[in-house]
Amino acid sequence: MVKLIASLLLLAVVAQAYGDFKCSLAVPEITKDWVDMKDACIKGMRHQIQEEINASYQYLAMGAYFSRDTVNRPGFAEHFFKAAKEEREHGSKLVEYLSMRGQLTEGVSDLISVPTVAKQEWTDGAAALSDALDLEIKVTKSIRKLIQTCENKPYNHYHLVDYLTGVYMEEQLHGQRELAGKLTTLKKMMDTNGELGEFLFDKTL
């Protein structure tokens, strides 16, 4: 900790002495033919990144709710915190993809905006899982729309479409099926045992 503080202080002193850390070298002139993504596809990718971040924030709100001492459902909390991390990682991977395709040389400051969480409380675990399933369906539809945009003429971004289909859609579809199964099981348990059913289900998550 002492070394970290010392390093930060040294960095502050250097920054004050030399001003902002900006590269003073001129950008070399090289061909831009390799930067071939088109506007509609780029716009769709940026939209999808925001969708993933929105989902992450919503899952964080769910995890925080079930972590309350007055709710105390640790299984649900852990499940939703894990989902929030996964959605955030999805957004990061899309950012990395845009960078790999040479698309983050400008407009980075408005790439992501902090979303407003639409809902912060739920009547029970079943209601939260139902909202989570709806959220995943929304994200899946957004990915499908992005795929349609990028695969049609005149774009034909086959590499990106293959990446989205083989990685993202595969995970989305499995995730939707898993959530639907969990929701069905939970509702059966609650219909039979009420709140005790939710309590027992929470232990399985």
mmCIF file of C-alpha atoms in Angstrom, residues 24-200:
data_model
loop_
_atom_site.group_PDB
_atom_site.id
_atom_site.type_symbol
_atom_site.label_atom_id
_atom_site.label_comp_id
_atom_site.label_asym_id
_atom_site.label_seq_id
_atom_site.Cartn_x
_atom_site.Cartn_y
_atom_site.Cartn_z
ATOM 1 C CA SER A 24 3.808 14.751 -29.317
ATOM 2 C CA LEU A 25 4.763 12.582 -32.269
ATOM 3 C CA ALA A 26 2.959 13.056 -35.541
ATOM 4 C CA VAL A 27 0.675 10.251 -36.629
ATOM 5 C CA PRO A 28 2.414 8.450 -39.502
ATOM 6 C CA GLU A 29 0.641 8.229 -42.822
ATOM 7 C CA ILE A 30 -0.342 4.608 -43.515
ATOM 8 C CA THR A 31 -3.068 3.100 -45.645
ATOM 9 C CA LYS A 32 -6.539 2.941 -44.126
ATOM 10 C CA ASP A 33 -7.815 0.314 -46.523
ATOM 11 C CA TRP A 34 -7.838 -2.252 -43.696
ATOM 12 C CA VAL A 35 -10.381 -0.123 -41.774
ATOM 13 C CA ASP A 36 -13.409 -1.303 -43.743
ATOM 14 C CA MET A 37 -16.372 -1.400 -41.365
ATOM 15 C CA LYS A 38 -19.323 0.661 -42.572
ATOM 16 C CA ASP A 39 -21.299 3.264 -40.655
ATOM 17 C CA ALA A 40 -24.508 1.294 -40.053
ATOM 18 C CA CYS A 41 -22.616 -1.709 -38.705
ATOM 19 C CA ILE A 42 -20.417 0.466 -36.493
ATOM 20 C CA LYS A 43 -23.501 2.253 -35.149
ATOM 21 C CA GLY A 44 -25.119 -1.102 -34.431
ATOM 22 C CA MET A 45 -22.024 -2.301 -32.571
ATOM 23 C CA ARG A 46 -21.936 0.813 -30.424
ATOM 24 C CA HIS A 47 -25.638 0.351 -29.671
ATOM 25 C CA GLN A 48 -25.028 -3.276 -28.665
ATOM 26 C CA ILE A 49 -22.225 -2.258 -26.318
ATOM 27 C CA GLN A 50 -24.644 0.084 -24.559
ATOM 28 C CA GLU A 51 -27.278 -2.671 -24.389
ATOM 29 C CA GLU A 52 -24.797 -4.980 -22.662
ATOM 30 C CA ILE A 53 -23.875 -2.265 -20.150
ATOM 31 C CA ASN A 54 -27.559 -1.512 -19.500
ATOM 32 C CA ALA A 55 -28.179 -5.186 -18.771
ATOM 33 C CA SER A 56 -25.157 -5.289 -16.474
ATOM 34 C CA TYR A 57 -26.462 -2.376 -14.411
ATOM 35 C CA GLN A 58 -29.909 -3.934 -14.154
ATOM 36 C CA TYR A 59 -28.411 -7.190 -12.926
ATOM 37 C CA LEU A 60 -26.344 -5.255 -10.385
ATOM 38 C CA ALA A 61 -29.558 -3.723 -9.067
ATOM 39 C CA MET A 62 -31.076 -7.194 -8.780
ATOM 40 C CA GLY A 63 -28.054 -8.530 -6.927
ATOM 41 C CA ALA A 64 -28.068 -5.548 -4.574
ATOM 42 C CA TYR A 65 -31.771 -6.025 -3.820
ATOM 43 C CA PHE A 66 -31.451 -9.686 -2.900
ATOM 44 C CA SER A 67 -28.376 -8.849 -0.797
ATOM 45 C CA ARG A 68 -30.436 -6.639 1.527
ATOM 46 C CA ASP A 69 -30.669 -7.912 5.085
ATOM 47 C CA THR A 70 -34.443 -7.543 4.845
ATOM 48 C CA VAL A 71 -34.561 -9.828 1.788
ATOM 49 C CA ASN A 72 -31.546 -12.092 2.395
ATOM 50 C CA ARG A 73 -31.536 -14.361 -0.627
ATOM 51 C CA PRO A 74 -27.767 -14.980 -1.110
ATOM 52 C CA GLY A 75 -28.297 -17.484 -3.921
ATOM 53 C CA PHE A 76 -30.275 -15.005 -6.008
ATOM 54 C CA ALA A 77 -27.786 -12.238 -5.177
ATOM 55 C CA GLU A 78 -24.815 -14.309 -6.339
ATOM 56 C CA HIS A 79 -26.656 -15.377 -9.490
ATOM 57 C CA PHE A 80 -27.441 -11.798 -10.501
ATOM 58 C CA PHE A 81 -24.004 -10.425 -9.599
ATOM 59 C CA LYS A 82 -22.496 -13.133 -11.808
ATOM 60 C CA ALA A 83 -24.890 -12.181 -14.614
ATOM 61 C CA ALA A 84 -23.879 -8.513 -14.242
ATOM 62 C CA LYS A 85 -20.208 -9.459 -14.623
ATOM 63 C CA GLU A 86 -20.946 -11.535 -17.726
ATOM 64 C CA GLU A 87 -22.857 -8.701 -19.415
ATOM 65 C CA ARG A 88 -20.062 -6.266 -18.605
ATOM 66 C CA GLU A 89 -17.544 -8.680 -20.130
ATOM 67 C CA HIS A 90 -19.713 -8.947 -23.245
ATOM 68 C CA GLY A 91 -19.565 -5.175 -23.634
ATOM 69 C CA SER A 92 -15.793 -5.184 -23.127
ATOM 70 C CA LYS A 93 -15.319 -7.844 -25.801
ATOM 71 C CA LEU A 94 -17.300 -5.777 -28.298
ATOM 72 C CA VAL A 95 -15.153 -2.742 -27.476
ATOM 73 C CA GLU A 96 -12.054 -4.868 -28.069
ATOM 74 C CA TYR A 97 -13.476 -6.020 -31.395
ATOM 75 C CA LEU A 98 -14.072 -2.439 -32.553
ATOM 76 C CA SER A 99 -10.525 -1.572 -31.543
ATOM 77 C CA MET A 100 -9.192 -4.574 -33.477
ATOM 78 C CA ARG A 101 -11.037 -3.298 -36.560
ATOM 79 C CA GLY A 102 -9.549 0.200 -36.157
ATOM 80 C CA GLN A 103 -12.783 1.876 -35.127
ATOM 81 C CA LEU A 104 -11.959 3.530 -31.785
ATOM 82 C CA THR A 105 -9.707 6.322 -32.997
ATOM 83 C CA GLU A 106 -12.426 8.901 -32.241
ATOM 84 C CA GLY A 107 -15.822 9.173 -30.562
ATOM 85 C CA VAL A 108 -14.652 7.157 -27.569
ATOM 86 C CA SER A 109 -15.894 9.606 -24.931
ATOM 87 C CA ASP A 110 -19.540 8.987 -25.874
ATOM 88 C CA LEU A 111 -19.168 5.246 -26.462
ATOM 89 C CA ILE A 112 -20.882 4.347 -23.185
ATOM 90 C CA SER A 113 -23.317 6.343 -21.074
ATOM 91 C CA VAL A 114 -24.233 5.479 -17.485
ATOM 92 C CA PRO A 115 -27.725 3.960 -17.666
ATOM 93 C CA THR A 116 -30.648 4.643 -15.355
ATOM 94 C CA VAL A 117 -31.787 1.433 -13.687
ATOM 95 C CA ALA A 118 -35.469 0.954 -14.504
ATOM 96 C CA LYS A 119 -36.339 -1.251 -11.523
ATOM 97 C CA GLN A 120 -34.762 -1.748 -8.115
ATOM 98 C CA GLU A 121 -37.233 -3.892 -6.139
ATOM 99 C CA TRP A 122 -39.100 -7.143 -6.782
ATOM 100 C CA THR A 123 -41.993 -8.874 -5.043
ATOM 101 C CA ASP A 124 -40.171 -12.228 -5.019
ATOM 102 C CA GLY A 125 -37.519 -14.292 -6.754
ATOM 103 C CA ALA A 126 -39.891 -15.426 -9.491
ATOM 104 C CA ALA A 127 -40.597 -11.830 -10.496
ATOM 105 C CA ALA A 128 -36.850 -11.129 -10.689
ATOM 106 C CA LEU A 129 -36.143 -14.220 -12.794
ATOM 107 C CA SER A 130 -39.029 -13.280 -15.076
ATOM 108 C CA ASP A 131 -37.535 -9.797 -15.555
ATOM 109 C CA ALA A 132 -34.127 -11.368 -16.148
ATOM 110 C CA LEU A 133 -35.567 -13.596 -18.877
ATOM 111 C CA ASP A 134 -37.238 -10.581 -20.510
ATOM 112 C CA LEU A 135 -33.915 -8.737 -20.340
ATOM 113 C CA GLU A 136 -32.066 -11.591 -22.035
ATOM 114 C CA ILE A 137 -34.723 -11.769 -24.747
ATOM 115 C CA LYS A 138 -34.271 -8.039 -25.375
ATOM 116 C CA VAL A 139 -30.483 -8.413 -25.652
ATOM 117 C CA THR A 140 -30.888 -11.404 -27.983
ATOM 118 C CA LYS A 141 -33.211 -9.456 -30.278
ATOM 119 C CA SER A 142 -30.696 -6.613 -30.350
ATOM 120 C CA ILE A 143 -27.892 -9.014 -31.344
ATOM 121 C CA ARG A 144 -30.068 -10.506 -34.103
ATOM 122 C CA LYS A 145 -30.775 -7.040 -35.463
ATOM 123 C CA LEU A 146 -27.047 -6.268 -35.417
ATOM 124 C CA ILE A 147 -26.302 -9.497 -37.279
ATOM 125 C CA GLN A 148 -28.914 -8.665 -39.914
ATOM 126 C CA THR A 149 -27.471 -5.188 -40.359
ATOM 127 C CA CYS A 150 -23.877 -6.354 -40.732
ATOM 128 C CA GLU A 151 -24.480 -9.406 -42.943
ATOM 129 C CA ASN A 152 -26.610 -7.737 -45.622
ATOM 130 C CA LYS A 153 -25.289 -5.895 -48.643
ATOM 131 C CA PRO A 154 -23.407 -3.642 -49.030
ATOM 132 C CA TYR A 155 -21.671 -4.464 -45.715
ATOM 133 C CA ASN A 156 -21.120 -8.247 -45.690
ATOM 134 C CA HIS A 157 -19.009 -8.257 -42.527
ATOM 135 C CA TYR A 158 -18.741 -12.041 -42.474
ATOM 136 C CA HIS A 159 -16.113 -12.181 -39.744
ATOM 137 C CA LEU A 160 -18.160 -10.075 -37.331
ATOM 138 C CA VAL A 161 -21.362 -11.952 -38.145
ATOM 139 C CA ASP A 162 -19.633 -15.273 -37.518
ATOM 140 C CA TYR A 163 -18.262 -13.913 -34.220
ATOM 141 C CA LEU A 164 -21.665 -12.681 -33.074
ATOM 142 C CA THR A 165 -23.457 -15.850 -34.158
ATOM 143 C CA GLY A 166 -20.943 -18.371 -32.872
ATOM 144 C CA VAL A 167 -20.073 -16.683 -29.577
ATOM 145 C CA TYR A 168 -22.821 -14.308 -28.483
ATOM 146 C CA MET A 169 -25.935 -15.974 -29.866
ATOM 147 C CA GLU A 170 -24.794 -19.372 -28.615
ATOM 148 C CA GLU A 171 -24.438 -18.035 -25.082
ATOM 149 C CA GLN A 172 -27.657 -16.025 -25.261
ATOM 150 C CA LEU A 173 -29.773 -18.981 -26.338
ATOM 151 C CA HIS A 174 -28.312 -21.267 -23.681
ATOM 152 C CA GLY A 175 -28.803 -18.518 -21.098
ATOM 153 C CA GLN A 176 -32.442 -18.020 -22.036
ATOM 154 C CA ARG A 177 -33.142 -21.740 -21.777
ATOM 155 C CA GLU A 178 -31.434 -21.914 -18.384
ATOM 156 C CA LEU A 179 -33.417 -18.960 -17.034
ATOM 157 C CA ALA A 180 -36.702 -20.377 -18.348
ATOM 158 C CA GLY A 181 -35.963 -23.674 -16.607
ATOM 159 C CA LYS A 182 -35.062 -21.976 -13.321
ATOM 160 C CA LEU A 183 -38.209 -19.862 -13.456
ATOM 161 C CA THR A 184 -40.421 -22.896 -14.123
ATOM 162 C CA THR A 185 -38.874 -24.841 -11.243
ATOM 163 C CA LEU A 186 -39.160 -21.899 -8.851
ATOM 164 C CA LYS A 187 -42.814 -21.284 -9.688
ATOM 165 C CA LYS A 188 -43.624 -24.955 -9.109
ATOM 166 C CA MET A 189 -41.880 -24.857 -5.741
ATOM 167 C CA MET A 190 -43.631 -21.645 -4.723
ATOM 168 C CA ASP A 191 -47.031 -22.947 -5.829
ATOM 169 C CA THR A 192 -46.516 -25.947 -3.575
ATOM 170 C CA ASN A 193 -44.615 -24.439 -0.643
ATOM 171 C CA GLY A 194 -44.958 -20.657 -0.894
ATOM 172 C CA GLU A 195 -42.080 -18.632 0.553
ATOM 173 C CA LEU A 196 -40.477 -21.818 1.840
ATOM 174 C CA GLY A 197 -40.214 -22.959 -1.779
ATOM 175 C CA GLU A 198 -38.349 -19.748 -2.677
ATOM 176 C CA PHE A 199 -36.084 -20.186 0.360
ATOM 177 C CA LEU A 200 -35.186 -23.738 -0.670
#
